[in-house]
Amino acid sequence: MLHTVLNIFGYILLSIGCFFLVVSSLGIIRMPDLYNRLQAGTKASTLGAMCTIMGIGFLHPDWWIKCFLLTLFILLTNPLSSSVLARASLRSGVKPYTLVCNECKEYLEEEEK
Amino acid sequence: MNFSRKFFTILMLFLIWLLLTGKATLDEVLTGIFVAIVISLFTGSLVSKRGMFHFLPEQLWGKVKFIFVFMIELVKANVDVAKRVLSPKIPLNPGIVRVKTKLVYPNDKLWLANSITLTPGTMTLDVKDDELFIHWIDVKTTDPDEAGEIIKGAFERHLGGGQ
């Protein structure tokens, strides 16, 4: 009984994870510029990967703790890498697409001082 | 203070070791403690500035609340991204805003920056002293204080734990 419930729960989590992974890859194709692509790529892929790994944890209860640790490390490192990518591309002069308020000019000027 | 930092590092490393190995036989535990002590001798002062301060009850409670708020925001962010990506005409109004933070310790700033990246429509570009540069996918206001309240209000309150 418990086994069936865990299985169903695991498959539901797996499907949610796959959905968000697809959304994140679609976002990377559809968004107009690098920064918006990074936004879609980071958020959706973080939750997607977390749900997929936790789903596998529910399907194989022996691996649960390791899967939990994996999700924790993904949660810690994924946003960091996207921040670093965005910062590096802003500094090397990748132009954002139609900015409403352009604080980035100020930022780059301060950086040059 | 220094000992407290090292002890905090040892505890954290040992916990991760236990979870990774998954069994608590004597030789595993002894190896874990040994390795944790050796590593903490070198990196103890880098991992945390305040050491065992994090294990005070009110601090722990603050962290639990933070994780709860963060999980809700993470799911909201993903629904938001999915809506934007799947709608035929992508609704965008991007901009870069500057936000001030009251947090002092580097680790707290790291947590704040990370959680801003994972919450709806915002991504941290850079942290400089007490200012965060944030790429916002749907700019509502350019005023630093208002923007700060919208973007990081709840997180900062839970992370600061009594300024």
PDB file of C-alpha atoms in Angstrom:
ATOM      1  CA  MET A   1       0.000   0.000   0.000  1.00  0.00           C
ATOM      2  CA  LEU A   2       2.676   2.460   1.092  1.00  0.00           C
ATOM      3  CA  HIS A   3       4.751   1.392  -1.889  1.00  0.00           C
ATOM      4  CA  THR A   4       1.952   2.281  -4.322  1.00  0.00           C
ATOM      5  CA  VAL A   5       1.380   5.671  -2.725  1.00  0.00           C
ATOM      6  CA  LEU A   6       5.098   6.462  -2.882  1.00  0.00           C
ATOM      7  CA  ASN A   7       5.191   5.360  -6.532  1.00  0.00           C
ATOM      8  CA  ILE A   8       2.244   7.551  -7.511  1.00  0.00           C
ATOM      9  CA  PHE A   9       3.729  10.506  -5.656  1.00  0.00           C
ATOM     10  CA  GLY A  10       7.092   9.906  -7.333  1.00  0.00           C
ATOM     11  CA  TYR A  11       5.603   9.801 -10.812  1.00  0.00           C
ATOM     12  CA  ILE A  12       3.604  12.989 -10.186  1.00  0.00           C
ATOM     13  CA  LEU A  13       6.782  14.779  -9.069  1.00  0.00           C
ATOM     14  CA  LEU A  14       8.656  13.425 -12.096  1.00  0.00           C
ATOM     15  CA  SER A  15       5.994  14.772 -14.475  1.00  0.00           C
ATOM     16  CA  ILE A  16       5.978  18.212 -12.814  1.00  0.00           C
ATOM     17  CA  GLY A  17       9.774  18.285 -13.046  1.00  0.00           C
ATOM     18  CA  CYS A  18       9.749  17.345 -16.719  1.00  0.00           C
ATOM     19  CA  PHE A  19       7.143  20.014 -17.444  1.00  0.00           C
ATOM     20  CA  PHE A  20       9.297  22.721 -15.862  1.00  0.00           C
ATOM     21  CA  LEU A  21      12.431  21.494 -17.646  1.00  0.00           C
ATOM     22  CA  VAL A  22      10.572  21.765 -20.973  1.00  0.00           C
ATOM     23  CA  VAL A  23       9.361  25.252 -20.013  1.00  0.00           C
ATOM     24  CA  SER A  24      12.895  26.331 -19.183  1.00  0.00           C
ATOM     25  CA  SER A  25      14.292  25.114 -22.499  1.00  0.00           C
ATOM     26  CA  LEU A  26      11.400  26.773 -24.362  1.00  0.00           C
ATOM     27  CA  GLY A  27      12.148  29.956 -22.464  1.00  0.00           C
ATOM     28  CA  ILE A  28      15.772  29.867 -23.530  1.00  0.00           C
ATOM     29  CA  ILE A  29      14.629  29.720 -27.170  1.00  0.00           C
ATOM     30  CA  ARG A  30      11.757  32.211 -26.978  1.00  0.00           C
ATOM     31  CA  MET A  31      13.059  35.032 -24.774  1.00  0.00           C
ATOM     32  CA  PRO A  32      14.514  38.022 -26.642  1.00  0.00           C
ATOM     33  CA  ASP A  33      17.837  38.663 -24.918  1.00  0.00           C
ATOM     34  CA  LEU A  34      20.482  37.069 -22.733  1.00  0.00           C
ATOM     35  CA  TYR A  35      19.265  38.339 -19.354  1.00  0.00           C
ATOM     36  CA  ASN A  36      15.666  37.241 -19.878  1.00  0.00           C
ATOM     37  CA  ARG A  37      16.910  33.899 -21.145  1.00  0.00           C
ATOM     38  CA  LEU A  38      18.990  33.452 -18.019  1.00  0.00           C
ATOM     39  CA  GLN A  39      15.922  34.252 -15.912  1.00  0.00           C
ATOM     40  CA  ALA A  40      13.818  31.583 -17.577  1.00  0.00           C
ATOM     41  CA  GLY A  41      16.722  29.156 -17.641  1.00  0.00           C
ATOM     42  CA  THR A  42      17.581  29.459 -13.960  1.00  0.00           C
ATOM     43  CA  LYS A  43      14.213  29.446 -12.231  1.00  0.00           C
ATOM     44  CA  ALA A  44      12.412  26.790 -14.212  1.00  0.00           C
ATOM     45  CA  SER A  45      15.403  24.495 -14.474  1.00  0.00           C
ATOM     46  CA  THR A  46      16.091  24.693 -10.727  1.00  0.00           C
ATOM     47  CA  LEU A  47      12.598  23.593  -9.736  1.00  0.00           C
ATOM     48  CA  GLY A  48      12.515  21.132 -12.641  1.00  0.00           C
ATOM     49  CA  ALA A  49      15.708  19.411 -11.597  1.00  0.00           C
ATOM     50  CA  MET A  50      14.676  19.432  -7.934  1.00  0.00           C
ATOM     51  CA  CYS A  51      11.289  17.842  -8.679  1.00  0.00           C
ATOM     52  CA  THR A  52      12.816  15.217 -10.957  1.00  0.00           C
ATOM     53  CA  ILE A  53      15.449  14.199  -8.425  1.00  0.00           C
ATOM     54  CA  MET A  54      12.968  14.138  -5.533  1.00  0.00           C
ATOM     55  CA  GLY A  55      10.628  12.053  -7.687  1.00  0.00           C
ATOM     56  CA  ILE A  56      13.380   9.499  -8.170  1.00  0.00           C
ATOM     57  CA  GLY A  57      13.950   9.619  -4.418  1.00  0.00           C
ATOM     58  CA  PHE A  58      10.307   8.649  -3.879  1.00  0.00           C
ATOM     59  CA  LEU A  59      10.517   5.820  -6.427  1.00  0.00           C
ATOM     60  CA  HIS A  60      13.650   4.389  -4.755  1.00  0.00           C
ATOM     61  CA  PRO A  61      13.273   5.092  -1.018  1.00  0.00           C
ATOM     62  CA  ASP A  62      16.840   3.876  -0.287  1.00  0.00           C
ATOM     63  CA  TRP A  63      18.251   6.800  -2.266  1.00  0.00           C
ATOM     64  CA  TRP A  64      16.000   9.374  -0.621  1.00  0.00           C
ATOM     65  CA  ILE A  65      18.644  11.019   1.562  1.00  0.00           C
ATOM     66  CA  LYS A  66      21.154  11.301  -1.266  1.00  0.00           C
ATOM     67  CA  CYS A  67      18.509  12.760  -3.560  1.00  0.00           C
ATOM     68  CA  PHE A  68      17.647  15.285  -0.860  1.00  0.00           C
ATOM     69  CA  LEU A  69      21.299  16.337  -0.609  1.00  0.00           C
ATOM     70  CA  LEU A  70      21.498  16.650  -4.398  1.00  0.00           C
ATOM     71  CA  THR A  71      18.503  18.986  -4.499  1.00  0.00           C
ATOM     72  CA  LEU A  72      20.057  21.066  -1.726  1.00  0.00           C
ATOM     73  CA  PHE A  73      23.285  21.499  -3.660  1.00  0.00           C
ATOM     74  CA  ILE A  74      21.419  22.353  -6.860  1.00  0.00           C
ATOM     75  CA  LEU A  75      19.399  24.933  -4.924  1.00  0.00           C
ATOM     76  CA  LEU A  76      22.614  26.509  -3.617  1.00  0.00           C
ATOM     77  CA  THR A  77      24.706  26.522  -6.780  1.00  0.00           C
ATOM     78  CA  ASN A  78      22.263  27.085  -9.650  1.00  0.00           C
ATOM     79  CA  PRO A  79      21.318  30.716  -8.913  1.00  0.00           C
ATOM     80  CA  LEU A  80      24.942  31.517  -8.159  1.00  0.00           C
ATOM     81  CA  SER A  81      26.126  30.374 -11.583  1.00  0.00           C
ATOM     82  CA  SER A  82      23.416  32.364 -13.350  1.00  0.00           C
ATOM     83  CA  SER A  83      24.305  35.490 -11.368  1.00  0.00           C
ATOM     84  CA  VAL A  84      27.951  35.097 -12.328  1.00  0.00           C
ATOM     85  CA  LEU A  85      27.046  34.603 -16.010  1.00  0.00           C
ATOM     86  CA  ALA A  86      24.821  37.703 -16.021  1.00  0.00           C
ATOM     87  CA  ARG A  87      27.451  39.811 -14.278  1.00  0.00           C
ATOM     88  CA  ALA A  88      30.191  38.710 -16.653  1.00  0.00           C
ATOM     89  CA  SER A  89      28.105  39.423 -19.745  1.00  0.00           C
ATOM     90  CA  LEU A  90      27.053  42.860 -18.444  1.00  0.00           C
ATOM     91  CA  ARG A  91      30.685  43.752 -17.839  1.00  0.00           C
ATOM     92  CA  SER A  92      31.818  42.519 -21.238  1.00  0.00           C
ATOM     93  CA  GLY A  93      29.182  44.723 -22.859  1.00  0.00           C
ATOM     94  CA  VAL A  94      26.221  42.571 -23.870  1.00  0.00           C
ATOM     95  CA  LYS A  95      23.393  45.058 -24.503  1.00  0.00           C
ATOM     96  CA  PRO A  96      20.068  44.343 -22.776  1.00  0.00           C
ATOM     97  CA  TYR A  97      16.885  44.480 -24.851  1.00  0.00           C
ATOM     98  CA  THR A  98      14.711  47.607 -24.269  1.00  0.00           C
ATOM     99  CA  LEU A  99      15.396  48.496 -20.688  1.00  0.00           C
ATOM    100  CA  VAL A 100      12.814  50.530 -18.821  1.00  0.00           C
ATOM    101  CA  CYS A 101      15.208  52.062 -16.319  1.00  0.00           C
ATOM    102  CA  ASN A 102      18.823  51.917 -17.141  1.00  0.00           C
ATOM    103  CA  GLU A 103      20.774  51.597 -13.925  1.00  0.00           C
ATOM    104  CA  CYS A 104      23.295  49.450 -15.694  1.00  0.00           C
ATOM    105  CA  LYS A 105      24.970  52.476 -17.340  1.00  0.00           C
ATOM    106  CA  GLU A 106      25.569  53.989 -13.923  1.00  0.00           C
ATOM    107  CA  TYR A 107      26.835  50.662 -12.704  1.00  0.00           C
ATOM    108  CA  LEU A 108      29.360  50.308 -15.505  1.00  0.00           C
ATOM    109  CA  GLU A 109      30.564  53.891 -15.045  1.00  0.00           C
ATOM    110  CA  GLU A 110      31.161  53.240 -11.353  1.00  0.00           C
ATOM    111  CA  GLU A 111      32.987  50.089 -12.273  1.00  0.00           C
ATOM    112  CA  GLU A 112      35.449  51.976 -14.475  1.00  0.00           C
ATOM    113  CA  LYS A 113      36.495  54.366 -11.704  1.00  0.00           C
TER     114      LYS A 113
ATOM    115  CA  MET B   1      34.670  33.041  18.577  1.00  0.00           C
ATOM    116  CA  ASN B   2      37.312  31.246  16.566  1.00  0.00           C
ATOM    117  CA  PHE B   3      36.584  27.939  18.241  1.00  0.00           C
ATOM    118  CA  SER B   4      32.876  28.452  17.702  1.00  0.00           C
ATOM    119  CA  ARG B   5      33.437  28.912  13.945  1.00  0.00           C
ATOM    120  CA  LYS B   6      35.522  25.739  13.729  1.00  0.00           C
ATOM    121  CA  PHE B   7      32.994  23.776  15.718  1.00  0.00           C
ATOM    122  CA  PHE B   8      30.198  24.983  13.420  1.00  0.00           C
ATOM    123  CA  THR B   9      32.198  23.857  10.366  1.00  0.00           C
ATOM    124  CA  ILE B  10      32.907  20.464  11.930  1.00  0.00           C
ATOM    125  CA  LEU B  11      29.206  19.963  12.703  1.00  0.00           C
ATOM    126  CA  MET B  12      28.096  20.899   9.195  1.00  0.00           C
ATOM    127  CA  LEU B  13      30.714  18.757   7.432  1.00  0.00           C
ATOM    128  CA  PHE B  14      30.016  15.801   9.692  1.00  0.00           C
ATOM    129  CA  LEU B  15      26.274  16.069   9.042  1.00  0.00           C
ATOM    130  CA  ILE B  16      26.832  16.060   5.268  1.00  0.00           C
ATOM    131  CA  TRP B  17      29.241  13.111   5.631  1.00  0.00           C
ATOM    132  CA  LEU B  18      26.670  11.121   7.617  1.00  0.00           C
ATOM    133  CA  LEU B  19      23.930  11.809   5.059  1.00  0.00           C
ATOM    134  CA  LEU B  20      26.206  10.890   2.157  1.00  0.00           C
ATOM    135  CA  THR B  21      27.500   7.629   3.601  1.00  0.00           C
ATOM    136  CA  GLY B  22      24.066   6.678   4.917  1.00  0.00           C
ATOM    137  CA  LYS B  23      25.247   4.202   7.557  1.00  0.00           C
ATOM    138  CA  ALA B  24      26.591   4.862  11.056  1.00  0.00           C
ATOM    139  CA  THR B  25      29.214   2.166  11.635  1.00  0.00           C
ATOM    140  CA  LEU B  26      32.114   3.024  13.943  1.00  0.00           C
ATOM    141  CA  ASP B  27      34.871   3.353  11.302  1.00  0.00           C
ATOM    142  CA  GLU B  28      32.686   5.539   9.062  1.00  0.00           C
ATOM    143  CA  VAL B  29      31.906   7.896  11.933  1.00  0.00           C
ATOM    144  CA  LEU B  30      35.539   8.077  13.072  1.00  0.00           C
ATOM    145  CA  THR B  31      36.775   8.822   9.538  1.00  0.00           C
ATOM    146  CA  GLY B  32      34.078  11.470   9.184  1.00  0.00           C
ATOM    147  CA  ILE B  33      35.040  13.215  12.400  1.00  0.00           C
ATOM    148  CA  PHE B  34      38.728  13.099  11.517  1.00  0.00           C
ATOM    149  CA  VAL B  35      38.245  14.538   8.022  1.00  0.00           C
ATOM    150  CA  ALA B  36      35.831  17.211   9.318  1.00  0.00           C
ATOM    151  CA  ILE B  37      38.349  18.348  11.959  1.00  0.00           C
ATOM    152  CA  VAL B  38      41.213  18.525   9.449  1.00  0.00           C
ATOM    153  CA  ILE B  39      39.159  20.525   6.943  1.00  0.00           C
ATOM    154  CA  SER B  40      37.797  22.861   9.617  1.00  0.00           C
ATOM    155  CA  LEU B  41      41.342  23.717  10.739  1.00  0.00           C
ATOM    156  CA  PHE B  42      41.951  25.285   7.334  1.00  0.00           C
ATOM    157  CA  THR B  43      38.547  26.667   6.368  1.00  0.00           C
ATOM    158  CA  GLY B  44      36.828  27.263   9.706  1.00  0.00           C
ATOM    159  CA  SER B  45      37.116  31.028   9.567  1.00  0.00           C
ATOM    160  CA  LEU B  46      35.833  31.181   5.972  1.00  0.00           C
ATOM    161  CA  VAL B  47      32.663  29.134   6.308  1.00  0.00           C
ATOM    162  CA  SER B  48      30.919  31.296   8.856  1.00  0.00           C
ATOM    163  CA  LYS B  49      31.609  34.566  10.628  1.00  0.00           C
ATOM    164  CA  ARG B  50      29.396  33.923  13.641  1.00  0.00           C
ATOM    165  CA  GLY B  51      29.789  30.190  14.214  1.00  0.00           C
ATOM    166  CA  MET B  52      27.438  28.616  16.717  1.00  0.00           C
ATOM    167  CA  PHE B  53      25.333  31.795  16.846  1.00  0.00           C
ATOM    168  CA  HIS B  54      23.271  30.149  14.089  1.00  0.00           C
ATOM    169  CA  PHE B  55      22.122  27.441  16.492  1.00  0.00           C
ATOM    170  CA  LEU B  56      20.382  29.806  18.905  1.00  0.00           C
ATOM    171  CA  PRO B  57      16.692  28.846  19.016  1.00  0.00           C
ATOM    172  CA  GLU B  58      15.370  32.111  17.580  1.00  0.00           C
ATOM    173  CA  GLN B  59      17.923  31.971  14.761  1.00  0.00           C
ATOM    174  CA  LEU B  60      16.893  28.403  13.903  1.00  0.00           C
ATOM    175  CA  TRP B  61      13.227  29.409  13.976  1.00  0.00           C
ATOM    176  CA  GLY B  62      14.028  32.338  11.653  1.00  0.00           C
ATOM    177  CA  LYS B  63      15.707  29.919   9.248  1.00  0.00           C
ATOM    178  CA  VAL B  64      12.721  27.567   9.254  1.00  0.00           C
ATOM    179  CA  LYS B  65      10.395  30.490   8.459  1.00  0.00           C
ATOM    180  CA  PHE B  66      12.793  31.637   5.755  1.00  0.00           C
ATOM    181  CA  ILE B  67      12.808  28.220   4.077  1.00  0.00           C
ATOM    182  CA  PHE B  68       8.997  28.117   4.184  1.00  0.00           C
ATOM    183  CA  VAL B  69       8.610  31.576   2.598  1.00  0.00           C
ATOM    184  CA  PHE B  70      11.307  30.738   0.084  1.00  0.00           C
ATOM    185  CA  MET B  71       9.657  27.504  -1.091  1.00  0.00           C
ATOM    186  CA  ILE B  72       6.333  29.289  -1.695  1.00  0.00           C
ATOM    187  CA  GLU B  73       8.134  32.034  -3.630  1.00  0.00           C
ATOM    188  CA  LEU B  74      10.039  29.445  -5.679  1.00  0.00           C
ATOM    189  CA  VAL B  75       6.839  27.764  -6.833  1.00  0.00           C
ATOM    190  CA  LYS B  76       5.238  31.160  -7.571  1.00  0.00           C
ATOM    191  CA  ALA B  77       8.315  32.151  -9.601  1.00  0.00           C
ATOM    192  CA  ASN B  78       8.083  29.008 -11.696  1.00  0.00           C
ATOM    193  CA  VAL B  79       4.379  29.436 -12.413  1.00  0.00           C
ATOM    194  CA  ASP B  80       5.164  33.029 -13.397  1.00  0.00           C
ATOM    195  CA  VAL B  81       7.957  31.969 -15.762  1.00  0.00           C
ATOM    196  CA  ALA B  82       5.794  29.234 -17.272  1.00  0.00           C
ATOM    197  CA  LYS B  83       3.004  31.770 -17.899  1.00  0.00           C
ATOM    198  CA  ARG B  84       5.375  34.206 -19.570  1.00  0.00           C
ATOM    199  CA  VAL B  85       7.087  31.611 -21.724  1.00  0.00           C
ATOM    200  CA  LEU B  86       3.903  29.846 -22.856  1.00  0.00           C
ATOM    201  CA  SER B  87       1.857  32.954 -23.690  1.00  0.00           C
ATOM    202  CA  PRO B  88       1.946  33.689 -27.450  1.00  0.00           C
ATOM    203  CA  LYS B  89       3.069  37.313 -27.031  1.00  0.00           C
ATOM    204  CA  ILE B  90       5.762  37.245 -24.340  1.00  0.00           C
ATOM    205  CA  PRO B  91       4.861  39.948 -21.780  1.00  0.00           C
ATOM    206  CA  LEU B  92       8.104  41.736 -20.917  1.00  0.00           C
ATOM    207  CA  ASN B  93       9.012  45.019 -19.296  1.00  0.00           C
ATOM    208  CA  PRO B  94      12.623  44.450 -18.261  1.00  0.00           C
ATOM    209  CA  GLY B  95      14.908  46.807 -16.431  1.00  0.00           C
ATOM    210  CA  ILE B  96      17.783  46.985 -13.991  1.00  0.00           C
ATOM    211  CA  VAL B  97      17.099  48.437 -10.547  1.00  0.00           C
ATOM    212  CA  ARG B  98      19.323  49.219  -7.607  1.00  0.00           C
ATOM    213  CA  VAL B  99      18.330  48.084  -4.143  1.00  0.00           C
ATOM    214  CA  LYS B 100      19.887  48.724  -0.753  1.00  0.00           C
ATOM    215  CA  THR B 101      20.181  45.988   1.860  1.00  0.00           C
ATOM    216  CA  LYS B 102      20.560  46.237   5.621  1.00  0.00           C
ATOM    217  CA  LEU B 103      22.342  42.889   5.953  1.00  0.00           C
ATOM    218  CA  VAL B 104      25.937  43.079   7.107  1.00  0.00           C
ATOM    219  CA  TYR B 105      27.454  39.600   6.903  1.00  0.00           C
ATOM    220  CA  PRO B 106      28.648  38.230   3.532  1.00  0.00           C
ATOM    221  CA  ASN B 107      26.905  34.875   4.027  1.00  0.00           C
ATOM    222  CA  ASP B 108      23.556  36.562   4.637  1.00  0.00           C
ATOM    223  CA  LYS B 109      24.042  38.639   1.484  1.00  0.00           C
ATOM    224  CA  LEU B 110      24.801  35.457  -0.455  1.00  0.00           C
ATOM    225  CA  TRP B 111      21.549  33.892   0.768  1.00  0.00           C
ATOM    226  CA  LEU B 112      19.624  37.049  -0.070  1.00  0.00           C
ATOM    227  CA  ALA B 113      21.134  37.266  -3.577  1.00  0.00           C
ATOM    228  CA  ASN B 114      20.464  33.587  -4.220  1.00  0.00           C
ATOM    229  CA  SER B 115      16.865  33.800  -3.103  1.00  0.00           C
ATOM    230  CA  ILE B 116      16.261  36.956  -5.135  1.00  0.00           C
ATOM    231  CA  THR B 117      17.486  35.084  -8.201  1.00  0.00           C
ATOM    232  CA  LEU B 118      14.977  32.310  -7.548  1.00  0.00           C
ATOM    233  CA  THR B 119      11.944  34.500  -6.829  1.00  0.00           C
ATOM    234  CA  PRO B 120       9.426  35.777  -9.395  1.00  0.00           C
ATOM    235  CA  GLY B 121      10.940  37.843 -12.170  1.00  0.00           C
ATOM    236  CA  THR B 122      14.133  39.017 -10.490  1.00  0.00           C
ATOM    237  CA  MET B 123      17.786  38.112 -10.902  1.00  0.00           C
ATOM    238  CA  THR B 124      20.787  39.460  -9.007  1.00  0.00           C
ATOM    239  CA  LEU B 125      23.443  40.889 -11.301  1.00  0.00           C
ATOM    240  CA  ASP B 126      25.956  42.082  -8.755  1.00  0.00           C
ATOM    241  CA  VAL B 127      26.418  42.832  -5.079  1.00  0.00           C
ATOM    242  CA  LYS B 128      28.554  45.813  -4.187  1.00  0.00           C
ATOM    243  CA  ASP B 129      28.903  46.675  -0.472  1.00  0.00           C
ATOM    244  CA  ASP B 130      25.294  47.270   0.592  1.00  0.00           C
ATOM    245  CA  GLU B 131      23.822  47.651  -2.891  1.00  0.00           C
ATOM    246  CA  LEU B 132      22.304  44.942  -5.042  1.00  0.00           C
ATOM    247  CA  PHE B 133      21.879  45.356  -8.795  1.00  0.00           C
ATOM    248  CA  ILE B 134      18.843  43.435  -9.904  1.00  0.00           C
ATOM    249  CA  HIS B 135      17.507  42.587 -13.341  1.00  0.00           C
ATOM    250  CA  TRP B 136      13.724  42.771 -13.093  1.00  0.00           C
ATOM    251  CA  ILE B 137      11.632  41.218 -15.821  1.00  0.00           C
ATOM    252  CA  ASP B 138       8.557  43.359 -15.088  1.00  0.00           C
ATOM    253  CA  VAL B 139       9.571  46.711 -13.598  1.00  0.00           C
ATOM    254  CA  LYS B 140       6.868  48.220 -11.386  1.00  0.00           C
ATOM    255  CA  THR B 141       8.826  51.056  -9.785  1.00  0.00           C
ATOM    256  CA  THR B 142      12.320  52.528 -10.074  1.00  0.00           C
ATOM    257  CA  ASP B 143      12.460  53.958  -6.571  1.00  0.00           C
ATOM    258  CA  PRO B 144      15.128  51.995  -4.603  1.00  0.00           C
ATOM    259  CA  ASP B 145      13.100  51.736  -1.372  1.00  0.00           C
ATOM    260  CA  GLU B 146       9.808  50.692  -2.955  1.00  0.00           C
ATOM    261  CA  ALA B 147      11.550  48.258  -5.270  1.00  0.00           C
ATOM    262  CA  GLY B 148      13.462  46.846  -2.323  1.00  0.00           C
ATOM    263  CA  GLU B 149      10.278  46.281  -0.339  1.00  0.00           C
ATOM    264  CA  ILE B 150       8.661  44.443  -3.258  1.00  0.00           C
ATOM    265  CA  ILE B 151      11.704  42.356  -4.164  1.00  0.00           C
ATOM    266  CA  LYS B 152      13.335  41.430  -0.897  1.00  0.00           C
ATOM    267  CA  GLY B 153      11.059  42.616   1.935  1.00  0.00           C
ATOM    268  CA  ALA B 154      10.063  39.288   3.435  1.00  0.00           C
ATOM    269  CA  PHE B 155      13.421  37.594   2.906  1.00  0.00           C
ATOM    270  CA  GLU B 156      15.451  40.298   4.554  1.00  0.00           C
ATOM    271  CA  ARG B 157      13.229  40.324   7.623  1.00  0.00           C
ATOM    272  CA  HIS B 158      13.636  36.575   8.083  1.00  0.00           C
ATOM    273  CA  LEU B 159      17.368  36.530   7.365  1.00  0.00           C
ATOM    274  CA  GLY B 160      18.201  39.519   9.571  1.00  0.00           C
ATOM    275  CA  GLY B 161      16.611  37.954  12.629  1.00  0.00           C
ATOM    276  CA  GLY B 162      16.346  41.176  14.640  1.00  0.00           C
ATOM    277  CA  GLN B 163      18.622  43.858  13.254  1.00  0.00           C
TER     278      GLN B 163
END
